JSON list of C-alpha atoms and ligand atoms in Angstrom, two decimals:
[
{"chain": "R", "resi": 18, "resn": "UNK", "atom": "CA", "xyz": [244.03, 142.63, -123.44]},
{"chain": "R", "resi": 19, "resn": "UNK", "atom": "CA", "xyz": [240.83, 140.69, -123.98]},
{"chain": "R", "resi": 20, "resn": "UNK", "atom": "CA", "xyz": [239.28, 138.84, -121.03]},
{"chain": "R", "resi": 21, "resn": "UNK", "atom": "CA", "xyz": [236.24, 136.56, -121.21]},
{"chain": "R", "resi": 22, "resn": "UNK", "atom": "CA", "xyz": [233.98, 138.52, -118.84]},
{"chain": "R", "resi": 23, "resn": "UNK", "atom": "CA", "xyz": [235.02, 142.12, -119.55]},
{"chain": "R", "resi": 24, "resn": "UNK", "atom": "CA", "xyz": [237.49, 144.62, -118.18]},
{"chain": "R", "resi": 25, "resn": "UNK", "atom": "CA", "xyz": [239.52, 144.71, -114.98]},
{"chain": "R", "resi": 26, "resn": "UNK", "atom": "CA", "xyz": [239.05, 148.09, -113.29]},
{"chain": "R", "resi": 27, "resn": "UNK", "atom": "CA", "xyz": [241.15, 149.14, -110.32]},
{"chain": "R", "resi": 28, "resn": "UNK", "atom": "CA", "xyz": [240.12, 151.72, -107.74]},
{"chain": "R", "resi": 29, "resn": "UNK", "atom": "CA", "xyz": [242.93, 152.66, -105.39]},
{"chain": "R", "resi": 30, "resn": "UNK", "atom": "CA", "xyz": [243.38, 155.51, -102.96]},
{"chain": "R", "resi": 31, "resn": "UNK", "atom": "CA", "xyz": [243.59, 156.63, -99.37]},
{"chain": "R", "resi": 32, "resn": "UNK", "atom": "CA", "xyz": [241.15, 155.46, -96.69]},
{"chain": "R", "resi": 33, "resn": "UNK", "atom": "CA", "xyz": [237.87, 157.33, -96.52]},
{"chain": "R", "resi": 34, "resn": "UNK", "atom": "CA", "xyz": [237.66, 158.51, -100.13]},
{"chain": "R", "resi": 35, "resn": "UNK", "atom": "CA", "xyz": [234.56, 156.39, -100.83]},
{"chain": "R", "resi": 36, "resn": "UNK", "atom": "CA", "xyz": [236.32, 153.69, -102.88]},
{"chain": "R", "resi": 37, "resn": "UNK", "atom": "CA", "xyz": [233.94, 150.91, -101.78]},
{"chain": "R", "resi": 38, "resn": "UNK", "atom": "CA", "xyz": [230.70, 152.86, -102.18]},
{"chain": "R", "resi": 39, "resn": "UNK", "atom": "CA", "xyz": [231.74, 154.12, -105.58]},
{"chain": "R", "resi": 40, "resn": "UNK", "atom": "CA", "xyz": [233.22, 150.81, -106.75]},
{"chain": "R", "resi": 41, "resn": "UNK", "atom": "CA", "xyz": [230.08, 148.88, -105.81]},
{"chain": "R", "resi": 42, "resn": "UNK", "atom": "CA", "xyz": [227.76, 151.38, -107.53]},
{"chain": "R", "resi": 43, "resn": "UNK", "atom": "CA", "xyz": [229.91, 151.47, -110.65]},
{"chain": "R", "resi": 44, "resn": "UNK", "atom": "CA", "xyz": [229.98, 147.63, -110.75]},
{"chain": "R", "resi": 45, "resn": "UNK", "atom": "CA", "xyz": [226.18, 147.58, -110.53]},
{"chain": "R", "resi": 46, "resn": "UNK", "atom": "CA", "xyz": [225.94, 150.09, -113.39]},
{"chain": "R", "resi": 47, "resn": "UNK", "atom": "CA", "xyz": [228.27, 147.94, -115.52]},
{"chain": "R", "resi": 48, "resn": "UNK", "atom": "CA", "xyz": [226.87, 144.50, -114.55]},
{"chain": "R", "resi": 49, "resn": "UNK", "atom": "CA", "xyz": [230.33, 143.70, -113.13]},
{"chain": "R", "resi": 50, "resn": "UNK", "atom": "CA", "xyz": [231.44, 142.16, -109.82]},
{"chain": "R", "resi": 51, "resn": "UNK", "atom": "CA", "xyz": [232.97, 144.22, -107.04]},
{"chain": "R", "resi": 52, "resn": "UNK", "atom": "CA", "xyz": [235.73, 143.08, -104.68]},
{"chain": "R", "resi": 53, "resn": "UNK", "atom": "CA", "xyz": [237.06, 145.05, -101.74]},
{"chain": "R", "resi": 54, "resn": "UNK", "atom": "CA", "xyz": [240.55, 143.58, -101.40]},
{"chain": "R", "resi": 55, "resn": "UNK", "atom": "CA", "xyz": [241.07, 144.87, -97.86]},
{"chain": "R", "resi": 56, "resn": "UNK", "atom": "CA", "xyz": [238.80, 141.93, -96.96]},
{"chain": "R", "resi": 57, "resn": "UNK", "atom": "CA", "xyz": [241.60, 139.46, -97.76]},
{"chain": "R", "resi": 58, "resn": "UNK", "atom": "CA", "xyz": [244.02, 141.33, -95.46]},
{"chain": "R", "resi": 59, "resn": "UNK", "atom": "CA", "xyz": [241.31, 141.45, -92.81]},
{"chain": "R", "resi": 60, "resn": "UNK", "atom": "CA", "xyz": [240.62, 137.70, -93.23]},
{"chain": "R", "resi": 61, "resn": "UNK", "atom": "CA", "xyz": [244.31, 136.95, -92.72]},
{"chain": "R", "resi": 62, "resn": "UNK", "atom": "CA", "xyz": [244.38, 139.24, -89.68]},
{"chain": "R", "resi": 63, "resn": "UNK", "atom": "CA", "xyz": [241.27, 137.58, -88.23]},
{"chain": "R", "resi": 64, "resn": "UNK", "atom": "CA", "xyz": [242.79, 134.11, -88.65]},
{"chain": "R", "resi": 65, "resn": "UNK", "atom": "CA", "xyz": [246.07, 135.24, -87.08]},
{"chain": "R", "resi": 66, "resn": "UNK", "atom": "CA", "xyz": [244.08, 136.63, -84.17]},
{"chain": "R", "resi": 67, "resn": "UNK", "atom": "CA", "xyz": [241.74, 133.60, -83.81]},
{"chain": "R", "resi": 68, "resn": "UNK", "atom": "CA", "xyz": [244.58, 131.08, -83.98]},
{"chain": "R", "resi": 69, "resn": "UNK", "atom": "CA", "xyz": [246.81, 133.05, -81.59]},
{"chain": "R", "resi": 70, "resn": "UNK", "atom": "CA", "xyz": [249.53, 133.40, -84.22]},
{"chain": "R", "resi": 71, "resn": "UNK", "atom": "CA", "xyz": [252.14, 136.04, -83.36]},
{"chain": "R", "resi": 72, "resn": "UNK", "atom": "CA", "xyz": [251.25, 138.97, -85.65]},
{"chain": "R", "resi": 73, "resn": "UNK", "atom": "CA", "xyz": [254.74, 140.38, -85.13]},
{"chain": "R", "resi": 74, "resn": "UNK", "atom": "CA", "xyz": [256.31, 137.27, -86.73]},
{"chain": "R", "resi": 75, "resn": "UNK", "atom": "CA", "xyz": [256.25, 137.60, -90.56]},
{"chain": "R", "resi": 76, "resn": "UNK", "atom": "CA", "xyz": [257.08, 133.89, -91.07]},
{"chain": "R", "resi": 77, "resn": "UNK", "atom": "CA", "xyz": [254.22, 132.68, -88.88]},
{"chain": "R", "resi": 78, "resn": "UNK", "atom": "CA", "xyz": [251.86, 135.10, -90.66]},
{"chain": "R", "resi": 79, "resn": "UNK", "atom": "CA", "xyz": [253.08, 133.81, -94.03]},
{"chain": "R", "resi": 80, "resn": "UNK", "atom": "CA", "xyz": [252.30, 130.21, -93.04]},
{"chain": "R", "resi": 81, "resn": "UNK", "atom": "CA", "xyz": [248.82, 131.32, -91.98]},
{"chain": "R", "resi": 82, "resn": "UNK", "atom": "CA", "xyz": [248.35, 133.17, -95.31]},
{"chain": "R", "resi": 83, "resn": "UNK", "atom": "CA", "xyz": [249.26, 129.99, -97.19]},
{"chain": "R", "resi": 84, "resn": "UNK", "atom": "CA", "xyz": [246.65, 128.01, -95.23]},
{"chain": "R", "resi": 85, "resn": "UNK", "atom": "CA", "xyz": [243.78, 130.19, -96.46]},
{"chain": "R", "resi": 86, "resn": "UNK", "atom": "CA", "xyz": [241.51, 129.08, -99.30]},
{"chain": "R", "resi": 87, "resn": "UNK", "atom": "CA", "xyz": [239.29, 131.81, -100.71]},
{"chain": "R", "resi": 88, "resn": "UNK", "atom": "CA", "xyz": [236.02, 131.35, -102.57]},
{"chain": "R", "resi": 89, "resn": "UNK", "atom": "CA", "xyz": [233.94, 134.23, -103.91]},
{"chain": "R", "resi": 90, "resn": "UNK", "atom": "CA", "xyz": [230.22, 134.27, -104.72]},
{"chain": "R", "resi": 91, "resn": "UNK", "atom": "CA", "xyz": [228.67, 137.17, -106.60]},
{"chain": "R", "resi": 92, "resn": "UNK", "atom": "CA", "xyz": [225.70, 138.72, -104.80]},
{"chain": "R", "resi": 93, "resn": "UNK", "atom": "CA", "xyz": [222.75, 140.57, -106.42]},
{"chain": "R", "resi": 94, "resn": "UNK", "atom": "CA", "xyz": [224.29, 143.92, -105.32]},
{"chain": "R", "resi": 95, "resn": "UNK", "atom": "CA", "xyz": [227.47, 143.08, -107.35]},
{"chain": "R", "resi": 96, "resn": "UNK", "atom": "CA", "xyz": [229.68, 142.45, -104.33]},
{"chain": "R", "resi": 97, "resn": "UNK", "atom": "CA", "xyz": [231.68, 139.24, -104.09]},
{"chain": "R", "resi": 98, "resn": "UNK", "atom": "CA", "xyz": [230.86, 137.43, -100.86]},
{"chain": "R", "resi": 99, "resn": "UNK", "atom": "CA", "xyz": [234.06, 135.93, -99.51]},
{"chain": "R", "resi": 100, "resn": "UNK", "atom": "CA", "xyz": [234.36, 132.50, -97.90]},
{"chain": "R", "resi": 101, "resn": "UNK", "atom": "CA", "xyz": [237.60, 131.73, -96.09]},
{"chain": "R", "resi": 102, "resn": "UNK", "atom": "CA", "xyz": [238.27, 128.01, -95.71]},
{"chain": "R", "resi": 103, "resn": "UNK", "atom": "CA", "xyz": [234.56, 127.56, -96.29]},
{"chain": "R", "resi": 104, "resn": "UNK", "atom": "CA", "xyz": [233.45, 130.09, -93.68]},
{"chain": "R", "resi": 105, "resn": "UNK", "atom": "CA", "xyz": [231.76, 133.47, -94.19]},
{"chain": "R", "resi": 106, "resn": "UNK", "atom": "CA", "xyz": [233.40, 135.77, -91.64]},
{"chain": "R", "resi": 107, "resn": "UNK", "atom": "CA", "xyz": [230.96, 138.69, -92.02]},
{"chain": "R", "resi": 108, "resn": "UNK", "atom": "CA", "xyz": [231.06, 141.34, -89.30]},
{"chain": "R", "resi": 109, "resn": "UNK", "atom": "CA", "xyz": [234.03, 139.74, -87.56]},
{"chain": "R", "resi": 110, "resn": "UNK", "atom": "CA", "xyz": [236.20, 141.43, -90.18]},
{"chain": "R", "resi": 111, "resn": "UNK", "atom": "CA", "xyz": [235.01, 144.86, -89.03]},
{"chain": "R", "resi": 112, "resn": "UNK", "atom": "CA", "xyz": [236.41, 144.51, -85.49]},
{"chain": "R", "resi": 113, "resn": "UNK", "atom": "CA", "xyz": [238.92, 147.19, -84.58]},
{"chain": "R", "resi": 114, "resn": "UNK", "atom": "CA", "xyz": [241.55, 144.62, -83.51]},
{"chain": "R", "resi": 115, "resn": "UNK", "atom": "CA", "xyz": [241.20, 143.02, -86.94]},
{"chain": "R", "resi": 116, "resn": "UNK", "atom": "CA", "xyz": [241.67, 146.37, -88.74]},
{"chain": "R", "resi": 117, "resn": "UNK", "atom": "CA", "xyz": [244.72, 147.15, -86.62]},
{"chain": "R", "resi": 118, "resn": "UNK", "atom": "CA", "xyz": [246.29, 143.74, -87.21]},
{"chain": "R", "resi": 119, "resn": "UNK", "atom": "CA", "xyz": [245.46, 143.94, -90.95]},
{"chain": "R", "resi": 120, "resn": "UNK", "atom": "CA", "xyz": [247.32, 147.24, -91.15]},
{"chain": "R", "resi": 121, "resn": "UNK", "atom": "CA", "xyz": [250.34, 145.70, -89.41]},
{"chain": "R", "resi": 122, "resn": "UNK", "atom": "CA", "xyz": [250.55, 142.50, -91.46]},
{"chain": "R", "resi": 123, "resn": "UNK", "atom": "CA", "xyz": [249.94, 144.35, -94.73]},
{"chain": "R", "resi": 124, "resn": "UNK", "atom": "CA", "xyz": [253.56, 145.54, -94.41]},
{"chain": "R", "resi": 125, "resn": "UNK", "atom": "CA", "xyz": [254.86, 141.94, -94.86]},
{"chain": "R", "resi": 126, "resn": "UNK", "atom": "CA", "xyz": [255.96, 141.45, -98.49]},
{"chain": "R", "resi": 127, "resn": "UNK", "atom": "CA", "xyz": [255.75, 137.61, -98.47]},
{"chain": "R", "resi": 128, "resn": "UNK", "atom": "CA", "xyz": [252.20, 137.52, -97.14]},
{"chain": "R", "resi": 129, "resn": "UNK", "atom": "CA", "xyz": [251.24, 140.28, -99.61]},
{"chain": "R", "resi": 130, "resn": "UNK", "atom": "CA", "xyz": [252.51, 138.08, -102.46]},
{"chain": "R", "resi": 131, "resn": "UNK", "atom": "CA", "xyz": [250.24, 135.22, -101.35]},
{"chain": "R", "resi": 132, "resn": "UNK", "atom": "CA", "xyz": [247.15, 137.45, -101.14]},
{"chain": "R", "resi": 133, "resn": "UNK", "atom": "CA", "xyz": [248.04, 139.23, -104.40]},
{"chain": "R", "resi": 134, "resn": "UNK", "atom": "CA", "xyz": [247.95, 135.86, -106.17]},
{"chain": "R", "resi": 135, "resn": "UNK", "atom": "CA", "xyz": [244.46, 135.15, -104.75]},
{"chain": "R", "resi": 136, "resn": "UNK", "atom": "CA", "xyz": [243.28, 138.54, -106.02]},
{"chain": "R", "resi": 137, "resn": "UNK", "atom": "CA", "xyz": [244.66, 137.82, -109.48]},
{"chain": "R", "resi": 138, "resn": "UNK", "atom": "CA", "xyz": [242.83, 134.50, -109.59]},
{"chain": "R", "resi": 139, "resn": "UNK", "atom": "CA", "xyz": [239.59, 136.23, -108.58]},
{"chain": "R", "resi": 140, "resn": "UNK", "atom": "CA", "xyz": [239.95, 138.91, -111.27]},
{"chain": "R", "resi": 141, "resn": "UNK", "atom": "CA", "xyz": [241.75, 137.34, -114.21]},
{"chain": "R", "resi": 142, "resn": "UNK", "atom": "CA", "xyz": [238.59, 136.66, -116.25]},
{"chain": "R", "resi": 143, "resn": "UNK", "atom": "CA", "xyz": [237.63, 140.34, -116.06]},
{"chain": "R", "resi": 144, "resn": "UNK", "atom": "CA", "xyz": [234.18, 141.85, -115.50]},
{"chain": "R", "resi": 145, "resn": "UNK", "atom": "CA", "xyz": [235.38, 143.11, -112.15]},
{"chain": "R", "resi": 146, "resn": "UNK", "atom": "CA", "xyz": [236.06, 146.29, -110.21]},
{"chain": "R", "resi": 147, "resn": "UNK", "atom": "CA", "xyz": [238.64, 145.79, -107.48]},
{"chain": "R", "resi": 148, "resn": "UNK", "atom": "CA", "xyz": [239.19, 148.30, -104.73]},
{"chain": "R", "resi": 149, "resn": "UNK", "atom": "CA", "xyz": [242.35, 148.50, -102.64]},
{"chain": "R", "resi": 150, "resn": "UNK", "atom": "CA", "xyz": [245.70, 150.24, -102.30]},
{"chain": "R", "resi": 151, "resn": "UNK", "atom": "CA", "xyz": [247.91, 148.55, -104.90]},
{"chain": "R", "resi": 152, "resn": "UNK", "atom": "CA", "xyz": [245.52, 147.11, -107.49]},
{"chain": "R", "resi": 153, "resn": "UNK", "atom": "CA", "xyz": [246.62, 149.32, -110.39]},
{"chain": "R", "resi": 154, "resn": "UNK", "atom": "CA", "xyz": [250.31, 149.24, -109.41]},
{"chain": "R", "resi": 155, "resn": "UNK", "atom": "CA", "xyz": [250.94, 145.63, -108.30]},
{"chain": "R", "resi": 156, "resn": "UNK", "atom": "CA", "xyz": [247.93, 143.28, -108.49]},
{"chain": "R", "resi": 157, "resn": "UNK", "atom": "CA", "xyz": [246.76, 144.25, -111.99]},
{"chain": "R", "resi": 158, "resn": "UNK", "atom": "CA", "xyz": [249.34, 146.57, -113.57]},
{"chain": "R", "resi": 159, "resn": "UNK", "atom": "CA", "xyz": [247.57, 145.63, -116.84]},
{"chain": "R", "resi": 160, "resn": "UNK", "atom": "CA", "xyz": [244.09, 146.72, -115.61]},
{"chain": "R", "resi": 161, "resn": "UNK", "atom": "CA", "xyz": [242.26, 148.35, -118.52]},
{"chain": "R", "resi": 162, "resn": "UNK", "atom": "CA", "xyz": [240.98, 151.29, -116.44]},
{"chain": "R", "resi": 163, "resn": "UNK", "atom": "CA", "xyz": [242.74, 152.58, -113.32]},
{"chain": "R", "resi": 164, "resn": "UNK", "atom": "CA", "xyz": [241.11, 155.06, -110.98]},
{"chain": "R", "resi": 165, "resn": "UNK", "atom": "CA", "xyz": [242.86, 156.75, -108.05]},
{"chain": "R", "resi": 166, "resn": "UNK", "atom": "CA", "xyz": [240.60, 158.52, -105.56]},
{"chain": "R", "resi": 167, "resn": "UNK", "atom": "CA", "xyz": [241.84, 161.08, -103.09]},
{"chain": "R", "resi": 168, "resn": "UNK", "atom": "CA", "xyz": [240.46, 163.79, -100.81]},
{"chain": "R", "resi": 169, "resn": "UNK", "atom": "CA", "xyz": [242.05, 166.04, -98.23]},
{"chain": "R", "resi": 170, "resn": "UNK", "atom": "CA", "xyz": [242.58, 164.49, -94.79]},
{"chain": "R", "resi": 171, "resn": "UNK", "atom": "CA", "xyz": [240.26, 167.17, -93.32]},
{"chain": "R", "resi": 172, "resn": "UNK", "atom": "CA", "xyz": [237.37, 166.22, -95.63]},
{"chain": "R", "resi": 173, "resn": "UNK", "atom": "CA", "xyz": [237.87, 162.52, -94.93]},
{"chain": "R", "resi": 174, "resn": "UNK", "atom": "CA", "xyz": [237.95, 163.12, -91.17]},
{"chain": "R", "resi": 175, "resn": "UNK", "atom": "CA", "xyz": [234.76, 165.16, -91.45]},
{"chain": "R", "resi": 176, "resn": "UNK", "atom": "CA", "xyz": [233.03, 162.37, -93.42]},
{"chain": "R", "resi": 177, "resn": "UNK", "atom": "CA", "xyz": [234.13, 159.78, -90.86]},
{"chain": "R", "resi": 178, "resn": "UNK", "atom": "CA", "xyz": [232.84, 161.86, -87.92]},
{"chain": "R", "resi": 179, "resn": "UNK", "atom": "CA", "xyz": [229.45, 162.25, -89.67]},
{"chain": "R", "resi": 180, "resn": "UNK", "atom": "CA", "xyz": [229.31, 158.56, -90.58]},
{"chain": "R", "resi": 181, "resn": "UNK", "atom": "CA", "xyz": [229.98, 157.54, -86.97]},
{"chain": "R", "resi": 182, "resn": "UNK", "atom": "CA", "xyz": [227.49, 160.12, -85.66]},
{"chain": "R", "resi": 183, "resn": "UNK", "atom": "CA", "xyz": [224.83, 158.49, -87.88]},
{"chain": "R", "resi": 184, "resn": "UNK", "atom": "CA", "xyz": [225.62, 155.22, -86.10]},
{"chain": "R", "resi": 185, "resn": "UNK", "atom": "CA", "xyz": [225.20, 157.03, -82.76]},
{"chain": "R", "resi": 186, "resn": "UNK", "atom": "CA", "xyz": [228.95, 157.13, -82.04]},
{"chain": "R", "resi": 187, "resn": "UNK", "atom": "CA", "xyz": [230.28, 160.51, -80.88]},
{"chain": "R", "resi": 188, "resn": "UNK", "atom": "CA", "xyz": [233.93, 161.12, -81.75]},
{"chain": "R", "resi": 189, "resn": "UNK", "atom": "CA", "xyz": [236.55, 163.79, -81.57]},
{"chain": "R", "resi": 190, "resn": "UNK", "atom": "CA", "xyz": [237.35, 165.41, -84.93]},
{"chain": "R", "resi": 191, "resn": "UNK", "atom": "CA", "xyz": [240.96, 166.20, -83.97]},
{"chain": "R", "resi": 192, "resn": "UNK", "atom": "CA", "xyz": [241.62, 162.63, -82.92]},
{"chain": "R", "resi": 193, "resn": "UNK", "atom": "CA", "xyz": [240.10, 161.19, -86.13]},
{"chain": "R", "resi": 194, "resn": "UNK", "atom": "CA", "xyz": [242.11, 163.63, -88.25]},
{"chain": "R", "resi": 195, "resn": "UNK", "atom": "CA", "xyz": [245.36, 162.66, -86.51]},
{"chain": "R", "resi": 196, "resn": "UNK", "atom": "CA", "xyz": [244.61, 158.96, -86.99]},
{"chain": "R", "resi": 197, "resn": "UNK", "atom": "CA", "xyz": [243.87, 159.43, -90.72]},
{"chain": "R", "resi": 198, "resn": "UNK", "atom": "CA", "xyz": [247.12, 161.33, -91.18]},
{"chain": "R", "resi": 199, "resn": "UNK", "atom": "CA", "xyz": [249.03, 158.63, -89.32]},
{"chain": "R", "resi": 200, "resn": "UNK", "atom": "CA", "xyz": [247.51, 155.87, -91.52]},
{"chain": "R", "resi": 201, "resn": "UNK", "atom": "CA", "xyz": [248.22, 157.87, -94.72]},
{"chain": "R", "resi": 202, "resn": "UNK", "atom": "CA", "xyz": [251.84, 158.18, -93.71]},
{"chain": "R", "resi": 203, "resn": "UNK", "atom": "CA", "xyz": [252.19, 154.46, -92.91]},
{"chain": "R", "resi": 204, "resn": "UNK", "atom": "CA", "xyz": [250.37, 153.37, -96.11]},
{"chain": "R", "resi": 205, "resn": "UNK", "atom": "CA", "xyz": [252.41, 155.62, -98.38]},
{"chain": "R", "resi": 206, "resn": "UNK", "atom": "CA", "xyz": [255.84, 155.07, -96.82]},
{"chain": "R", "resi": 207, "resn": "UNK", "atom": "CA", "xyz": [255.80, 151.28, -96.25]},
{"chain": "R", "resi": 208, "resn": "UNK", "atom": "CA", "xyz": [258.40, 149.40, -98.29]},
{"chain": "R", "resi": 209, "resn": "UNK", "atom": "CA", "xyz": [256.11, 146.70, -99.67]},
{"chain": "R", "resi": 210, "resn": "UNK", "atom": "CA", "xyz": [253.68, 148.08, -102.28]},
{"chain": "R", "resi": 211, "resn": "UNK", "atom": "CA", "xyz": [253.26, 151.58, -100.87]},
{"chain": "R", "resi": 212, "resn": "UNK", "atom": "CA", "xyz": [250.09, 153.46, -101.69]},
{"chain": "R", "resi": 213, "resn": "UNK", "atom": "CA", "xyz": [250.71, 155.58, -104.76]},
{"chain": "R", "resi": 214, "resn": "UNK", "atom": "CA", "xyz": [248.86, 156.24, -108.00]},
{"chain": "R", "resi": 215, "resn": "UNK", "atom": "CA", "xyz": [249.87, 154.12, -111.02]},
{"chain": "R", "resi": 216, "resn": "UNK", "atom": "CA", "xyz": [251.46, 156.38, -113.68]},
{"chain": "R", "resi": 217, "resn": "UNK", "atom": "CA", "xyz": [248.49, 155.69, -115.98]},
{"chain": "R", "resi": 218, "resn": "UNK", "atom": "CA", "xyz": [245.77, 156.11, -113.31]},
{"chain": "R", "resi": 219, "resn": "UNK", "atom": "CA", "xyz": [242.99, 158.66, -113.69]},
{"chain": "R", "resi": 220, "resn": "UNK", "atom": "CA", "xyz": [243.15, 160.76, -110.53]},
{"chain": "R", "resi": 221, "resn": "UNK", "atom": "CA", "xyz": [239.92, 162.10, -109.07]},
{"chain": "R", "resi": 222, "resn": "UNK", "atom": "CA", "xyz": [239.93, 164.45, -106.07]},
{"chain": "R", "resi": 223, "resn": "UNK", "atom": "CA", "xyz": [236.61, 163.82, -104.31]},
{"chain": "R", "resi": 224, "resn": "UNK", "atom": "CA", "xyz": [237.02, 166.60, -101.69]},
{"chain": "R", "resi": 225, "resn": "UNK", "atom": "CA", "xyz": [234.36, 168.80, -103.28]},
{"chain": "R", "resi": 226, "resn": "UNK", "atom": "CA", "xyz": [232.21, 166.09, -104.85]},
{"chain": "R", "resi": 227, "resn": "UNK", "atom": "CA", "xyz": [229.25, 164.19, -103.50]},
{"chain": "R", "resi": 228, "resn": "UNK", "atom": "CA", "xyz": [228.78, 160.44, -103.81]},
{"chain": "R", "resi": 229, "resn": "UNK", "atom": "CA", "xyz": [226.68, 160.63, -107.01]},
{"chain": "R", "resi": 230, "resn": "UNK", "atom": "CA", "xyz": [229.18, 162.94, -108.71]},
{"chain": "R", "resi": 231, "resn": "UNK", "atom": "CA", "xyz": [232.05, 160.56, -107.98]},
{"chain": "R", "resi": 232, "resn": "UNK", "atom": "CA", "xyz": [230.09, 157.53, -109.23]},
{"chain": "R", "resi": 233, "resn": "UNK", "atom": "CA", "xyz": [229.18, 159.43, -112.41]},
{"chain": "R", "resi": 234, "resn": "UNK", "atom": "CA", "xyz": [232.80, 160.44, -113.02]},
{"chain": "R", "resi": 235, "resn": "UNK", "atom": "CA", "xyz": [234.06, 156.87, -112.55]},
{"chain": "R", "resi": 236, "resn": "UNK", "atom": "CA", "xyz": [231.37, 155.29, -114.77]},
{"chain": "R", "resi": 237, "resn": "UNK", "atom": "CA", "xyz": [232.11, 157.92, -117.43]},
{"chain": "R", "resi": 238, "resn": "UNK", "atom": "CA", "xyz": [235.80, 156.95, -117.46]},
{"chain": "R", "resi": 239, "resn": "UNK", "atom": "CA", "xyz": [234.94, 153.24, -117.74]},
{"chain": "R", "resi": 240, "resn": "UNK", "atom": "CA", "xyz": [232.46, 153.83, -120.57]},
{"chain": "R", "resi": 241, "resn": "UNK", "atom": "CA", "xyz": [234.96, 156.05, -122.35]},
{"chain": "R", "resi": 242, "resn": "UNK", "atom": "CA", "xyz": [237.42, 153.17, -122.38]},
{"chain": "R", "resi": 243, "resn": "UNK", "atom": "CA", "xyz": [234.78, 150.61, -123.41]},
{"chain": "R", "resi": 244, "resn": "UNK", "atom": "CA", "xyz": [233.44, 152.82, -126.27]},
{"chain": "D", "resi": 5, "resn": "DC", "atom": "O1", "xyz": [240.52, 148.88, -97.03]},
{"chain": "D", "resi": 5, "resn": "DC", "atom": "P1", "xyz": [240.57, 148.17, -95.68]},
{"chain": "D", "resi": 5, "resn": "DC", "atom": "O2", "xyz": [240.52, 149.11, -94.51]},
{"chain": "D", "resi": 5, "resn": "DC", "atom": "O3", "xyz": [239.56, 147.06, -95.55]},
{"chain": "D", "resi": 5, "resn": "DC", "atom": "O4", "xyz": [242.03, 147.49, -95.66]},
{"chain": "D", "resi": 5, "resn": "DC", "atom": "C1", "xyz": [242.50, 146.76, -94.55]},
{"chain": "D", "resi": 5, "resn": "DC", "atom": "C2", "xyz": [244.02, 146.85, -94.51]},
{"chain": "D", "resi": 5, "resn": "DC", "atom": "O5", "xyz": [244.61, 146.16, -95.61]},
{"chain": "D", "resi": 5, "resn": "DC", "atom": "C3", "xyz": [244.55, 148.29, -94.57]},
{"chain": "D", "resi": 5, "resn": "DC", "atom": "O6", "xyz": [245.39, 148.52, -93.47]},
{"chain": "D", "resi": 5, "resn": "DC", "atom": "C4", "xyz": [245.32, 148.40, -95.86]},
{"chain": "D", "resi": 5, "resn": "DC", "atom": "C5", "xyz": [245.55, 146.98, -96.29]},
{"chain": "D", "resi": 5, "resn": "DC", "atom": "N1", "xyz": [245.37, 146.79, -97.74]},
{"chain": "D", "resi": 5, "resn": "DC", "atom": "C6", "xyz": [246.48, 146.75, -98.53]},
{"chain": "D", "resi": 5, "resn": "DC", "atom": "O7", "xyz": [247.60, 146.92, -98.02]},
{"chain": "D", "resi": 5, "resn": "DC", "atom": "N2", "xyz": [246.38, 146.51, -99.87]},
{"chain": "D", "resi": 5, "resn": "DC", "atom": "C7", "xyz": [245.18, 146.33, -100.44]},
{"chain": "D", "resi": 5, "resn": "DC", "atom": "N3", "xyz": [245.08, 146.10, -101.76]},
{"chain": "D", "resi": 5, "resn": "DC", "atom": "C8", "xyz": [244.00, 146.41, -99.64]},
{"chain": "D", "resi": 5, "resn": "DC", "atom": "C9", "xyz": [244.13, 146.64, -98.29]}
]
């Protein structure tokens, strides 16, 4: 398929595999835009939270999803800055309550369909790398290049502990590992768009790779397609 601005590239995979870091760097190398689609789920969760909508009620969440207008502006670092009903939500989307609610509402098929449509609009002209859980399987099953990143739960827990330690937050490795395993299970067994590699995805196990090696591997796959 030919798109005006270039290819659509999907990067899916479990949490903590470096999808965002790698996707952003690869987008910079290609002169593409980068969108982390978890942001749309987080924006919906934030709005549900801020407007005191009952997160356990799929119909109420769907109405909230329909009320959201998204606008994206490309930044010099390739990321797409997201405005939700005209507002930049920034760090509010990183709150733990927001992440928890996002995880819950991402199991609702009707709300997923609304957000999926927004993602398609953002990416249809190509020249974009989109990171998420179902980009290569549901959002863009016709993406030209599909990457699926994975790493063992132990490696991901270790990375998370180190990342938090750098921010001065001391954590318990066992607890982090258990929480990663719990999220993996929920993401991969939910009925609506479960996390799984597309049949035509290139799978990369990042357990024994550093950041630069993963970026290099992903850019190589993209260039191989484009050549
Ligand atoms: O990647 P993240 O942590 O920002 O994602 C937030 C939540 O949204 C997470 O629980 C998984 C869900 N999500 C999803 O179901 N499908 C996507 N394409 C992206 C995120």
